[in-house]
Amino acid sequence: MTMLMQWLQVLVPAGVLWLSVAATFLKDKSFFEQESAFVQFLLLLPLLALIALGVYAAGTVLYKTFTFNDCTEASKDLQKDVAEAKEFLKKNKLVD
């Protein structure tokens, strides 16, 4: 099972449940006419979840960026490979 299917198994039922509850509350009044703070929170829940997901994603990217290790061995190997490639190209007169 792919990650997409796992996410859809959670998000589709949650979305349908939220939509049914929201439709029940919005049947009689608009969002701004709701008296209960809980109902307004419930109606804004998908937006708040999207904001939380964005903050989490940005935090994860920043953390991984700041804690990225230097790869000195890999750097030396890559420089050696580049030098070998340059030597090969010069030997075969493909570059000057």
mmCIF file as gemmi writes it, N, C-alpha and C atoms, coordinates in Angstrom:
data_model
loop_
_atom_site.group_PDB
_atom_site.id
_atom_site.type_symbol
_atom_site.label_atom_id
_atom_site.label_alt_id
_atom_site.label_comp_id
_atom_site.label_asym_id
_atom_site.label_entity_id
_atom_site.label_seq_id
_atom_site.pdbx_PDB_ins_code
_atom_site.Cartn_x
_atom_site.Cartn_y
_atom_site.Cartn_z
_atom_site.occupancy
_atom_site.B_iso_or_equiv
_atom_site.pdbx_formal_charge
_atom_site.auth_seq_id
_atom_site.auth_asym_id
_atom_site.pdbx_PDB_model_num
ATOM 1 N N . MET Axp A 1 ? 0.851 -1.179 0 1 0 ? 1 A 1
ATOM 2 C CA . MET Axp A 1 ? 0 0 0 1 0 ? 1 A 1
ATOM 3 C C . MET Axp A 1 ? 0.896 1.241 0 1 0 ? 1 A 1
ATOM 4 N N . THR Axp A 2 ? 0.586 2.172 -0.856 1 0 ? 2 A 1
ATOM 5 C CA . THR Axp A 2 ? 1.406 3.378 -0.953 1 0 ? 2 A 1
ATOM 6 C C . THR Axp A 2 ? 1.038 4.361 0.148 1 0 ? 2 A 1
ATOM 7 N N . MET Axp A 3 ? 1.927 5.319 0.345 1 0 ? 3 A 1
ATOM 8 C CA . MET Axp A 3 ? 1.665 6.351 1.361 1 0 ? 3 A 1
ATOM 9 C C . MET Axp A 3 ? 0.433 7.173 0.986 1 0 ? 3 A 1
ATOM 10 N N . LEU Axp A 4 ? 0.231 7.381 -0.317 1 0 ? 4 A 1
ATOM 11 C CA . LEU Axp A 4 ? -0.945 8.125 -0.757 1 0 ? 4 A 1
ATOM 12 C C . LEU Axp A 4 ? -2.222 7.432 -0.302 1 0 ? 4 A 1
ATOM 13 N N . MET Axp A 5 ? -2.271 6.127 -0.465 1 0 ? 5 A 1
ATOM 14 C CA . MET Axp A 5 ? -3.464 5.389 -0.054 1 0 ? 5 A 1
ATOM 15 C C . MET Axp A 5 ? -3.659 5.441 1.463 1 0 ? 5 A 1
ATOM 16 N N . GLN Axp A 6 ? -2.563 5.39 2.209 1 0 ? 6 A 1
ATOM 17 C CA . GLN Axp A 6 ? -2.673 5.481 3.663 1 0 ? 6 A 1
ATOM 18 C C . GLN Axp A 6 ? -3.218 6.838 4.078 1 0 ? 6 A 1
ATOM 19 N N . TRP Axp A 7 ? -2.712 7.91 3.443 1 0 ? 7 A 1
ATOM 20 C CA . TRP Axp A 7 ? -3.197 9.245 3.76 1 0 ? 7 A 1
ATOM 21 C C . TRP Axp A 7 ? -4.672 9.382 3.374 1 0 ? 7 A 1
ATOM 22 N N . LEU Axp A 8 ? -5.035 8.856 2.216 1 0 ? 8 A 1
ATOM 23 C CA . LEU Axp A 8 ? -6.426 8.968 1.774 1 0 ? 8 A 1
ATOM 24 C C . LEU Axp A 8 ? -7.369 8.184 2.677 1 0 ? 8 A 1
ATOM 25 N N . GLN Axp A 9 ? -6.91 7.052 3.226 1 0 ? 9 A 1
ATOM 26 C CA . GLN Axp A 9 ? -7.752 6.282 4.141 1 0 ? 9 A 1
ATOM 27 C C . GLN Axp A 9 ? -8.086 7.069 5.404 1 0 ? 9 A 1
ATOM 28 N N . VAL Axp A 10 ? -7.242 7.99 5.768 1 0 ? 10 A 1
ATOM 29 C CA . VAL Axp A 10 ? -7.49 8.805 6.96 1 0 ? 10 A 1
ATOM 30 C C . VAL Axp A 10 ? -8.226 10.086 6.593 1 0 ? 10 A 1
ATOM 31 N N . LEU Axp A 11 ? -7.765 10.752 5.535 1 0 ? 11 A 1
ATOM 32 C CA . LEU Axp A 11 ? -8.297 12.072 5.208 1 0 ? 11 A 1
ATOM 33 C C . LEU Axp A 11 ? -9.71 12.055 4.628 1 0 ? 11 A 1
ATOM 34 N N . VAL Axp A 12 ? -10.029 11.073 3.822 1 0 ? 12 A 1
ATOM 35 C CA . VAL Axp A 12 ? -11.365 11.041 3.218 1 0 ? 12 A 1
ATOM 36 C C . VAL Axp A 12 ? -12.452 10.839 4.271 1 0 ? 12 A 1
ATOM 37 N N . PRO Axp A 13 ? -12.359 9.844 5.146 1 0 ? 13 A 1
ATOM 38 C CA . PRO Axp A 13 ? -13.4 9.732 6.183 1 0 ? 13 A 1
ATOM 39 C C . PRO Axp A 13 ? -13.451 10.946 7.114 1 0 ? 13 A 1
ATOM 40 N N . ALA Axp A 14 ? -12.276 11.477 7.465 1 0 ? 14 A 1
ATOM 41 C CA . ALA Axp A 14 ? -12.268 12.666 8.332 1 0 ? 14 A 1
ATOM 42 C C . ALA Axp A 14 ? -12.915 13.847 7.618 1 0 ? 14 A 1
ATOM 43 N N . GLY Axp A 15 ? -12.643 13.998 6.337 1 0 ? 15 A 1
ATOM 44 C CA . GLY Axp A 15 ? -13.243 15.09 5.567 1 0 ? 15 A 1
ATOM 45 C C . GLY Axp A 15 ? -14.746 14.938 5.424 1 0 ? 15 A 1
ATOM 46 N N . VAL Axp A 16 ? -15.194 13.732 5.197 1 0 ? 16 A 1
ATOM 47 C CA . VAL Axp A 16 ? -16.638 13.488 5.083 1 0 ? 16 A 1
ATOM 48 C C . VAL Axp A 16 ? -17.332 13.759 6.412 1 0 ? 16 A 1
ATOM 49 N N . LEU Axp A 17 ? -16.706 13.32 7.498 1 0 ? 17 A 1
ATOM 50 C CA . LEU Axp A 17 ? -17.276 13.573 8.828 1 0 ? 17 A 1
ATOM 51 C C . LEU Axp A 17 ? -17.341 15.068 9.108 1 0 ? 17 A 1
ATOM 52 N N . TRP Axp A 18 ? -16.247 15.791 8.815 1 0 ? 18 A 1
ATOM 53 C CA . TRP Axp A 18 ? -16.24 17.227 9.045 1 0 ? 18 A 1
ATOM 54 C C . TRP Axp A 18 ? -17.292 17.922 8.179 1 0 ? 18 A 1
ATOM 55 N N . LEU Axp A 19 ? -17.387 17.508 6.912 1 0 ? 19 A 1
ATOM 56 C CA . LEU Axp A 19 ? -18.351 18.122 6.001 1 0 ? 19 A 1
ATOM 57 C C . LEU Axp A 19 ? -19.785 17.899 6.473 1 0 ? 19 A 1
ATOM 58 N N . SER Axp A 20 ? -20.068 16.721 6.985 1 0 ? 20 A 1
ATOM 59 C CA . SER Axp A 20 ? -21.428 16.455 7.464 1 0 ? 20 A 1
ATOM 60 C C . SER Axp A 20 ? -21.754 17.283 8.706 1 0 ? 20 A 1
ATOM 61 N N . VAL Axp A 21 ? -20.797 17.403 9.608 1 0 ? 21 A 1
ATOM 62 C CA . VAL Axp A 21 ? -21.018 18.223 10.811 1 0 ? 21 A 1
ATOM 63 C C . VAL Axp A 21 ? -21.133 19.692 10.429 1 0 ? 21 A 1
ATOM 64 N N . ALA Axp A 22 ? -20.271 20.156 9.539 1 0 ? 22 A 1
ATOM 65 C CA . ALA Axp A 22 ? -20.315 21.555 9.12 1 0 ? 22 A 1
ATOM 66 C C . ALA Axp A 22 ? -21.624 21.872 8.414 1 0 ? 22 A 1
ATOM 67 N N . ALA Axp A 23 ? -22.084 20.969 7.578 1 0 ? 23 A 1
ATOM 68 C CA . ALA Axp A 23 ? -23.349 21.193 6.876 1 0 ? 23 A 1
ATOM 69 C C . ALA Axp A 23 ? -24.511 21.262 7.855 1 0 ? 23 A 1
ATOM 70 N N . THR Axp A 24 ? -24.439 20.465 8.912 1 0 ? 24 A 1
ATOM 71 C CA . THR Axp A 24 ? -25.494 20.496 9.924 1 0 ? 24 A 1
ATOM 72 C C . THR Axp A 24 ? -25.542 21.859 10.612 1 0 ? 24 A 1
ATOM 73 N N . PHE Axp A 25 ? -24.374 22.391 10.962 1 0 ? 25 A 1
ATOM 74 C CA . PHE Axp A 25 ? -24.347 23.673 11.664 1 0 ? 25 A 1
ATOM 75 C C . PHE Axp A 25 ? -24.64 24.837 10.723 1 0 ? 25 A 1
ATOM 76 N N . LEU Axp A 26 ? -24.253 24.732 9.475 1 0 ? 26 A 1
ATOM 77 C CA . LEU Axp A 26 ? -24.446 25.839 8.541 1 0 ? 26 A 1
ATOM 78 C C . LEU Axp A 26 ? -25.802 25.808 7.853 1 0 ? 26 A 1
ATOM 79 N N . LYS Axp A 27 ? -26.62 24.808 8.189 1 0 ? 27 A 1
ATOM 80 C CA . LYS Axp A 27 ? -27.926 24.674 7.55 1 0 ? 27 A 1
ATOM 81 C C . LYS Axp A 27 ? -28.808 25.895 7.837 1 0 ? 27 A 1
ATOM 82 N N . ASP Axp A 28 ? -28.759 26.395 9.052 1 0 ? 28 A 1
ATOM 83 C CA . ASP Axp A 28 ? -29.656 27.477 9.451 1 0 ? 28 A 1
ATOM 84 C C . ASP Axp A 28 ? -28.997 28.85 9.421 1 0 ? 28 A 1
ATOM 85 N N . LYS Axp A 29 ? -27.682 28.914 9.697 1 0 ? 29 A 1
ATOM 86 C CA . LYS Axp A 29 ? -27.003 30.206 9.828 1 0 ? 29 A 1
ATOM 87 C C . LYS Axp A 29 ? -25.694 30.179 9.065 1 0 ? 29 A 1
ATOM 88 N N . SER Axp A 30 ? -25.202 31.371 8.734 1 0 ? 30 A 1
ATOM 89 C CA . SER Axp A 30 ? -23.899 31.446 8.085 1 0 ? 30 A 1
ATOM 90 C C . SER Axp A 30 ? -22.805 31.347 9.156 1 0 ? 30 A 1
ATOM 91 N N . PHE Axp A 31 ? -21.548 31.294 8.712 1 0 ? 31 A 1
ATOM 92 C CA . PHE Axp A 31 ? -20.433 31.15 9.655 1 0 ? 31 A 1
ATOM 93 C C . PHE Axp A 31 ? -20.398 32.303 10.658 1 0 ? 31 A 1
ATOM 94 N N . PHE Axp A 32 ? -20.613 33.521 10.179 1 0 ? 32 A 1
ATOM 95 C CA . PHE Axp A 32 ? -20.492 34.695 11.049 1 0 ? 32 A 1
ATOM 96 C C . PHE Axp A 32 ? -21.671 34.844 11.996 1 0 ? 32 A 1
ATOM 97 N N . GLU Axp A 33 ? -22.745 34.125 11.771 1 0 ? 33 A 1
ATOM 98 C CA . GLU Axp A 33 ? -23.907 34.191 12.655 1 0 ? 33 A 1
ATOM 99 C C . GLU Axp A 33 ? -23.879 33.125 13.744 1 0 ? 33 A 1
ATOM 100 N N . GLN Axp A 34 ? -22.87 32.278 13.736 1 0 ? 34 A 1
ATOM 101 C CA . GLN Axp A 34 ? -22.774 31.217 14.745 1 0 ? 34 A 1
ATOM 102 C C . GLN Axp A 34 ? -22.472 31.839 16.107 1 0 ? 34 A 1
ATOM 103 N N . GLU Axp A 35 ? -23.207 31.387 17.118 1 0 ? 35 A 1
ATOM 104 C CA . GLU Axp A 35 ? -23.019 31.948 18.454 1 0 ? 35 A 1
ATOM 105 C C . GLU Axp A 35 ? -21.954 31.21 19.249 1 0 ? 35 A 1
ATOM 106 N N . SER Axp A 36 ? -21.787 29.957 18.994 1 0 ? 36 A 1
ATOM 107 C CA . SER Axp A 36 ? -20.881 29.143 19.788 1 0 ? 36 A 1
ATOM 108 C C . SER Axp A 36 ? -19.454 29.228 19.233 1 0 ? 36 A 1
ATOM 109 N N . ALA Axp A 37 ? -18.508 29.451 20.134 1 0 ? 37 A 1
ATOM 110 C CA . ALA Axp A 37 ? -17.102 29.478 19.728 1 0 ? 37 A 1
ATOM 111 C C . ALA Axp A 37 ? -16.65 28.087 19.296 1 0 ? 37 A 1
ATOM 112 N N . PHE Axp A 38 ? -17.241 27.054 19.886 1 0 ? 38 A 1
ATOM 113 C CA . PHE Axp A 38 ? -16.893 25.688 19.503 1 0 ? 38 A 1
ATOM 114 C C . PHE Axp A 38 ? -17.285 25.413 18.058 1 0 ? 38 A 1
ATOM 115 N N . VAL Axp A 39 ? -18.442 25.879 17.654 1 0 ? 39 A 1
ATOM 116 C CA . VAL Axp A 39 ? -18.898 25.668 16.277 1 0 ? 39 A 1
ATOM 117 C C . VAL Axp A 39 ? -17.983 26.415 15.315 1 0 ? 39 A 1
ATOM 118 N N . GLN Axp A 40 ? -17.606 27.64 15.649 1 0 ? 40 A 1
ATOM 119 C CA . GLN Axp A 40 ? -16.685 28.383 14.786 1 0 ? 40 A 1
ATOM 120 C C . GLN Axp A 40 ? -15.331 27.679 14.706 1 0 ? 40 A 1
ATOM 121 N N . PHE Axp A 41 ? -14.853 27.155 15.832 1 0 ? 41 A 1
ATOM 122 C CA . PHE Axp A 41 ? -13.599 26.407 15.831 1 0 ? 41 A 1
ATOM 123 C C . PHE Axp A 41 ? -13.725 25.157 14.966 1 0 ? 41 A 1
ATOM 124 N N . LEU Axp A 42 ? -14.83 24.46 15.091 1 0 ? 42 A 1
ATOM 125 C CA . LEU Axp A 42 ? -15.06 23.25 14.317 1 0 ? 42 A 1
ATOM 126 C C . LEU Axp A 42 ? -15.078 23.547 12.82 1 0 ? 42 A 1
ATOM 127 N N . LEU Axp A 43 ? -15.674 24.665 12.437 1 0 ? 43 A 1
ATOM 128 C CA . LEU Axp A 43 ? -15.742 25.023 11.028 1 0 ? 43 A 1
ATOM 129 C C . LEU Axp A 43 ? -14.375 25.45 10.488 1 0 ? 43 A 1
ATOM 130 N N . LEU Axp A 44 ? -13.52 26.001 11.336 1 0 ? 44 A 1
ATOM 131 C CA . LEU Axp A 44 ? -12.186 26.431 10.915 1 0 ? 44 A 1
ATOM 132 C C . LEU Axp A 44 ? -11.13 25.336 11.06 1 0 ? 44 A 1
ATOM 133 N N . LEU Axp A 45 ? -11.522 24.177 11.55 1 0 ? 45 A 1
ATOM 134 C CA . LEU Axp A 45 ? -10.574 23.099 11.824 1 0 ? 45 A 1
ATOM 135 C C . LEU Axp A 45 ? -9.725 22.683 10.62 1 0 ? 45 A 1
ATOM 136 N N . PRO Axp A 46 ? -10.282 22.533 9.416 1 0 ? 46 A 1
ATOM 137 C CA . PRO Axp A 46 ? -9.422 22.164 8.277 1 0 ? 46 A 1
ATOM 138 C C . PRO Axp A 46 ? -8.357 23.22 7.972 1 0 ? 46 A 1
ATOM 139 N N . LEU Axp A 47 ? -8.714 24.47 8.09 1 0 ? 47 A 1
ATOM 140 C CA . LEU Axp A 47 ? -7.741 25.536 7.862 1 0 ? 47 A 1
ATOM 141 C C . LEU Axp A 47 ? -6.638 25.499 8.916 1 0 ? 47 A 1
ATOM 142 N N . LEU Axp A 48 ? -7.016 25.293 10.162 1 0 ? 48 A 1
ATOM 143 C CA . LEU Axp A 48 ? -6.034 25.206 11.233 1 0 ? 48 A 1
ATOM 144 C C . LEU Axp A 48 ? -5.126 23.981 11.056 1 0 ? 48 A 1
ATOM 145 N N . ALA Axp A 49 ? -5.681 22.879 10.592 1 0 ? 49 A 1
ATOM 146 C CA . ALA Axp A 49 ? -4.872 21.677 10.348 1 0 ? 49 A 1
ATOM 147 C C . ALA Axp A 49 ? -3.891 21.929 9.213 1 0 ? 49 A 1
ATOM 148 N N . LEU Axp A 50 ? -4.319 22.632 8.185 1 0 ? 50 A 1
ATOM 149 C CA . LEU Axp A 50 ? -3.434 22.95 7.066 1 0 ? 50 A 1
ATOM 150 C C . LEU Axp A 50 ? -2.295 23.87 7.511 1 0 ? 50 A 1
ATOM 151 N N . ILE Axp A 51 ? -2.586 24.837 8.343 1 0 ? 51 A 1
ATOM 152 C CA . ILE Axp A 51 ? -1.556 25.74 8.871 1 0 ? 51 A 1
ATOM 153 C C . ILE Axp A 51 ? -0.572 24.949 9.737 1 0 ? 51 A 1
ATOM 154 N N . ALA Axp A 52 ? -1.09 24.064 10.589 1 0 ? 52 A 1
ATOM 155 C CA . ALA Axp A 52 ? -0.219 23.248 11.441 1 0 ? 52 A 1
ATOM 156 C C . ALA Axp A 52 ? 0.678 22.345 10.599 1 0 ? 52 A 1
ATOM 157 N N . LEU Axp A 53 ? 0.141 21.782 9.532 1 0 ? 53 A 1
ATOM 158 C CA . LEU Axp A 53 ? 0.944 20.943 8.647 1 0 ? 53 A 1
ATOM 159 C C . LEU Axp A 53 ? 2.05 21.754 7.974 1 0 ? 53 A 1
ATOM 160 N N . GLY Axp A 54 ? 1.746 22.976 7.561 1 0 ? 54 A 1
ATOM 161 C CA . GLY Axp A 54 ? 2.754 23.843 6.957 1 0 ? 54 A 1
ATOM 162 C C . GLY Axp A 54 ? 3.859 24.209 7.933 1 0 ? 54 A 1
ATOM 163 N N . VAL Axp A 55 ? 3.497 24.513 9.16 1 0 ? 55 A 1
ATOM 164 C CA . VAL Axp A 55 ? 4.492 24.847 10.183 1 0 ? 55 A 1
ATOM 165 C C . VAL Axp A 55 ? 5.366 23.635 10.474 1 0 ? 55 A 1
ATOM 166 N N . TYR Axp A 56 ? 4.754 22.47 10.565 1 0 ? 56 A 1
ATOM 167 C CA . TYR Axp A 56 ? 5.519 21.239 10.795 1 0 ? 56 A 1
ATOM 168 C C . TYR Axp A 56 ? 6.489 20.976 9.646 1 0 ? 56 A 1
ATOM 169 N N . ALA Axp A 57 ? 6.018 21.127 8.408 1 0 ? 57 A 1
ATOM 170 C CA . ALA Axp A 57 ? 6.873 20.883 7.241 1 0 ? 57 A 1
ATOM 171 C C . ALA Axp A 57 ? 8.042 21.866 7.211 1 0 ? 57 A 1
ATOM 172 N N . ALA Axp A 58 ? 7.76 23.133 7.452 1 0 ? 58 A 1
ATOM 173 C CA . ALA Axp A 58 ? 8.83 24.136 7.452 1 0 ? 58 A 1
ATOM 174 C C . ALA Axp A 58 ? 9.831 23.861 8.573 1 0 ? 58 A 1
ATOM 175 N N . GLY Axp A 59 ? 9.34 23.502 9.743 1 0 ? 59 A 1
ATOM 176 C CA . GLY Axp A 59 ? 10.225 23.187 10.854 1 0 ? 59 A 1
ATOM 177 C C . GLY Axp A 59 ? 11.097 21.978 10.569 1 0 ? 59 A 1
ATOM 178 N N . THR Axp A 60 ? 10.53 20.968 9.953 1 0 ? 60 A 1
ATOM 179 C CA . THR Axp A 60 ? 11.297 19.771 9.607 1 0 ? 60 A 1
ATOM 180 C C . THR Axp A 60 ? 12.392 20.091 8.598 1 0 ? 60 A 1
ATOM 181 N N . VAL Axp A 61 ? 12.058 20.854 7.574 1 0 ? 61 A 1
ATOM 182 C CA . VAL Axp A 61 ? 13.056 21.226 6.567 1 0 ? 61 A 1
ATOM 183 C C . VAL Axp A 61 ? 14.169 22.054 7.194 1 0 ? 61 A 1
ATOM 184 N N . LEU Axp A 62 ? 13.819 23.013 8.029 1 0 ? 62 A 1
ATOM 185 C CA . LEU Axp A 62 ? 14.836 23.838 8.682 1 0 ? 62 A 1
ATOM 186 C C . LEU Axp A 62 ? 15.719 23.008 9.612 1 0 ? 62 A 1
ATOM 187 N N . TYR Axp A 63 ? 15.119 22.115 10.375 1 0 ? 63 A 1
ATOM 188 C CA . TYR Axp A 63 ? 15.899 21.276 11.278 1 0 ? 63 A 1
ATOM 189 C C . TYR Axp A 63 ? 16.875 20.403 10.501 1 0 ? 63 A 1
ATOM 190 N N . LYS Axp A 64 ? 16.387 19.755 9.449 1 0 ? 64 A 1
ATOM 191 C CA . LYS Axp A 64 ? 17.249 18.881 8.644 1 0 ? 64 A 1
ATOM 192 C C . LYS Axp A 64 ? 18.356 19.691 7.967 1 0 ? 64 A 1
ATOM 193 N N . THR Axp A 65 ? 18.063 20.923 7.571 1 0 ? 65 A 1
ATOM 194 C CA . THR Axp A 65 ? 19.062 21.77 6.931 1 0 ? 65 A 1
ATOM 195 C C . THR Axp A 65 ? 20.152 22.168 7.925 1 0 ? 65 A 1
ATOM 196 N N . PHE Axp A 66 ? 19.75 22.551 9.125 1 0 ? 66 A 1
ATOM 197 C CA . PHE Axp A 66 ? 20.725 23.014 10.115 1 0 ? 66 A 1
ATOM 198 C C . PHE Axp A 66 ? 21.553 21.877 10.714 1 0 ? 66 A 1
ATOM 199 N N . THR Axp A 67 ? 21.03 20.671 10.709 1 0 ? 67 A 1
ATOM 200 C CA . THR Axp A 67 ? 21.762 19.553 11.305 1 0 ? 67 A 1
ATOM 201 C C . THR Axp A 67 ? 22.386 18.652 10.247 1 0 ? 67 A 1
ATOM 202 N N . PHE Axp A 68 ? 22.5 19.133 9.022 1 0 ? 68 A 1
ATOM 203 C CA . PHE Axp A 68 ? 23.09 18.348 7.94 1 0 ? 68 A 1
ATOM 204 C C . PHE Axp A 68 ? 24.577 18.17 8.198 1 0 ? 68 A 1
ATOM 205 N N . ASN Axp A 69 ? 25.051 16.937 8.139 1 0 ? 69 A 1
ATOM 206 C CA . ASN Axp A 69 ? 26.457 16.644 8.409 1 0 ? 69 A 1
ATOM 207 C C . ASN Axp A 69 ? 27.308 16.918 7.178 1 0 ? 69 A 1
ATOM 208 N N . ASP Axp A 70 ? 28.546 17.361 7.431 1 0 ? 70 A 1
ATOM 209 C CA . ASP Axp A 70 ? 29.504 17.508 6.338 1 0 ? 70 A 1
ATOM 210 C C . ASP Axp A 70 ? 29.994 16.126 5.945 1 0 ? 70 A 1
ATOM 211 N N . CYS Axp A 71 ? 30.104 15.904 4.667 1 0 ? 71 A 1
ATOM 212 C CA . CYS Axp A 71 ? 30.554 14.606 4.154 1 0 ? 71 A 1
ATOM 213 C C . CYS Axp A 71 ? 31.949 14.793 3.574 1 0 ? 71 A 1
ATOM 214 N N . THR Axp A 72 ? 32.966 14.846 4.429 1 0 ? 72 A 1
ATOM 215 C CA . THR Axp A 72 ? 34.322 15.123 3.965 1 0 ? 72 A 1
ATOM 216 C C . THR Axp A 72 ? 34.861 13.983 3.111 1 0 ? 72 A 1
ATOM 217 N N . GLU Axp A 73 ? 34.584 12.743 3.491 1 0 ? 73 A 1
ATOM 218 C CA . GLU Axp A 73 ? 35.062 11.61 2.693 1 0 ? 73 A 1
ATOM 219 C C . GLU Axp A 73 ? 34.423 11.603 1.306 1 0 ? 73 A 1
ATOM 220 N N . ALA Axp A 74 ? 33.149 11.828 1.266 1 0 ? 74 A 1
ATOM 221 C CA . ALA Axp A 74 ? 32.456 11.852 -0.022 1 0 ? 74 A 1
ATOM 222 C C . ALA Axp A 74 ? 32.963 13.004 -0.882 1 0 ? 74 A 1
ATOM 223 N N . SER Axp A 75 ? 33.262 14.134 -0.257 1 0 ? 75 A 1
ATOM 224 C CA . SER Axp A 75 ? 33.803 15.278 -0.993 1 0 ? 75 A 1
ATOM 225 C C . SER Axp A 75 ? 35.158 14.94 -1.612 1 0 ? 75 A 1
ATOM 226 N N . LYS Axp A 76 ? 36.014 14.282 -0.842 1 0 ? 76 A 1
ATOM 227 C CA . LYS Axp A 76 ? 37.329 13.891 -1.359 1 0 ? 76 A 1
ATOM 228 C C . LYS Axp A 76 ? 37.196 12.878 -2.502 1 0 ? 76 A 1
ATOM 229 N N . ASP Axp A 77 ? 36.288 11.912 -2.336 1 0 ? 77 A 1
ATOM 230 C CA . ASP Axp A 77 ? 36.065 10.927 -3.404 1 0 ? 77 A 1
ATOM 231 C C . ASP Axp A 77 ? 35.56 11.594 -4.677 1 0 ? 77 A 1
ATOM 232 N N . LEU Axp A 78 ? 34.647 12.535 -4.519 1 0 ? 78 A 1
ATOM 233 C CA . LEU Axp A 78 ? 34.105 13.232 -5.682 1 0 ? 78 A 1
ATOM 234 C C . LEU Axp A 78 ? 35.185 14.061 -6.38 1 0 ? 78 A 1
ATOM 235 N N . GLN Axp A 79 ? 36.013 14.749 -5.603 1 0 ? 79 A 1
ATOM 236 C CA . GLN Axp A 79 ? 37.098 15.533 -6.204 1 0 ? 79 A 1
ATOM 237 C C . GLN Axp A 79 ? 38.082 14.621 -6.941 1 0 ? 79 A 1
ATOM 238 N N . LYS Axp A 80 ? 38.353 13.446 -6.378 1 0 ? 80 A 1
ATOM 239 C CA . LYS Axp A 80 ? 39.23 12.475 -7.031 1 0 ? 80 A 1
ATOM 240 C C . LYS Axp A 80 ? 38.613 11.99 -8.348 1 0 ? 80 A 1
ATOM 241 N N . ASP Axp A 81 ? 37.304 11.703 -8.331 1 0 ? 81 A 1
ATOM 242 C CA . ASP Axp A 81 ? 36.618 11.263 -9.549 1 0 ? 81 A 1
ATOM 243 C C . ASP Axp A 81 ? 36.632 12.34 -10.625 1 0 ? 81 A 1
ATOM 244 N N . VAL Axp A 82 ? 36.444 13.585 -10.23 1 0 ? 82 A 1
ATOM 245 C CA . VAL Axp A 82 ? 36.477 14.697 -11.186 1 0 ? 82 A 1
ATOM 246 C C . VAL Axp A 82 ? 37.868 14.829 -11.791 1 0 ? 82 A 1
ATOM 247 N N . ALA Axp A 83 ? 38.895 14.709 -10.966 1 0 ? 83 A 1
ATOM 248 C CA . ALA Axp A 83 ? 40.275 14.795 -11.471 1 0 ? 83 A 1
ATOM 249 C C . ALA Axp A 83 ? 40.557 13.65 -12.454 1 0 ? 83 A 1
ATOM 250 N N . GLU Axp A 84 ? 40.09 12.448 -12.133 1 0 ? 84 A 1
ATOM 251 C CA . GLU Axp A 84 ? 40.262 11.316 -13.044 1 0 ? 84 A 1
ATOM 252 C C . GLU Axp A 84 ? 39.533 11.543 -14.363 1 0 ? 84 A 1
ATOM 253 N N . ALA Axp A 85 ? 38.348 12.08 -14.305 1 0 ? 85 A 1
ATOM 254 C CA . ALA Axp A 85 ? 37.572 12.339 -15.519 1 0 ? 85 A 1
ATOM 255 C C . ALA Axp A 85 ? 38.255 13.394 -16.379 1 0 ? 85 A 1
ATOM 256 N N . LYS Axp A 86 ? 38.769 14.443 -15.738 1 0 ? 86 A 1
ATOM 257 C CA . LYS Axp A 86 ? 39.493 15.473 -16.495 1 0 ? 86 A 1
ATOM 258 C C . LYS Axp A 86 ? 40.728 14.88 -17.174 1 0 ? 86 A 1
ATOM 259 N N . GLU Axp A 87 ? 41.461 14.038 -16.442 1 0 ? 87 A 1
ATOM 260 C CA . GLU Axp A 87 ? 42.652 13.405 -16.992 1 0 ? 87 A 1
ATOM 261 C C . GLU Axp A 87 ? 42.275 12.511 -18.182 1 0 ? 87 A 1
ATOM 262 N N . PHE Axp A 88 ? 41.217 11.761 -18.054 1 0 ? 88 A 1
ATOM 263 C CA . PHE Axp A 88 ? 40.768 10.884 -19.135 1 0 ? 88 A 1
ATOM 264 C C . PHE Axp A 88 ? 40.389 11.691 -20.379 1 0 ? 88 A 1
ATOM 265 N N . LEU Axp A 89 ? 39.665 12.801 -20.156 1 0 ? 89 A 1
ATOM 266 C CA . LEU Axp A 89 ? 39.242 13.629 -21.293 1 0 ? 89 A 1
ATOM 267 C C . LEU Axp A 89 ? 40.442 14.277 -21.985 1 0 ? 89 A 1
ATOM 268 N N . LYS Axp A 90 ? 41.421 14.722 -21.198 1 0 ? 90 A 1
ATOM 269 C CA . LYS Axp A 90 ? 42.627 15.305 -21.795 1 0 ? 90 A 1
ATOM 270 C C . LYS Axp A 90 ? 43.432 14.243 -22.539 1 0 ? 90 A 1
ATOM 271 N N . LYS Axp A 91 ? 43.521 13.05 -21.972 1 0 ? 91 A 1
ATOM 272 C CA . LYS Axp A 91 ? 44.271 11.954 -22.579 1 0 ? 91 A 1
ATOM 273 C C . LYS Axp A 91 ? 43.679 11.573 -23.948 1 0 ? 91 A 1
ATOM 274 N N . ASN Axp A 92 ? 42.349 11.601 -24.02 1 0 ? 92 A 1
ATOM 275 C CA . ASN Axp A 92 ? 41.674 11.245 -25.277 1 0 ? 92 A 1
ATOM 276 C C . ASN Axp A 92 ? 41.441 12.46 -26.179 1 0 ? 92 A 1
ATOM 277 N N . LYS Axp A 93 ? 42.004 13.592 -25.798 1 0 ? 93 A 1
ATOM 278 C CA . LYS Axp A 93 ? 41.944 14.849 -26.563 1 0 ? 93 A 1
ATOM 279 C C . LYS Axp A 93 ? 40.503 15.297 -26.841 1 0 ? 93 A 1
ATOM 280 N N . LEU Axp A 94 ? 39.638 15.1 -25.847 1 0 ? 94 A 1
ATOM 281 C CA . LEU Axp A 94 ? 38.258 15.578 -25.97 1 0 ? 94 A 1
ATOM 282 C C . LEU Axp A 94 ? 38.122 17.01 -25.45 1 0 ? 94 A 1
ATOM 283 N N . VAL Axp A 95 ? 39.036 17.416 -24.589 1 0 ? 95 A 1
ATOM 284 C CA . VAL Axp A 95 ? 39.074 18.796 -24.093 1 0 ? 95 A 1
ATOM 285 C C . VAL Axp A 95 ? 40.532 19.263 -24.127 1 0 ? 95 A 1
ATOM 286 N N . ASP Axp A 96 ? 40.713 20.576 -24.123 1 0 ? 96 A 1
ATOM 287 C CA . ASP Axp A 96 ? 42.073 21.132 -24.132 1 0 ? 96 A 1
ATOM 288 C C . ASP Axp A 96 ? 42.63 21.261 -22.74 1 0 ? 96 A 1
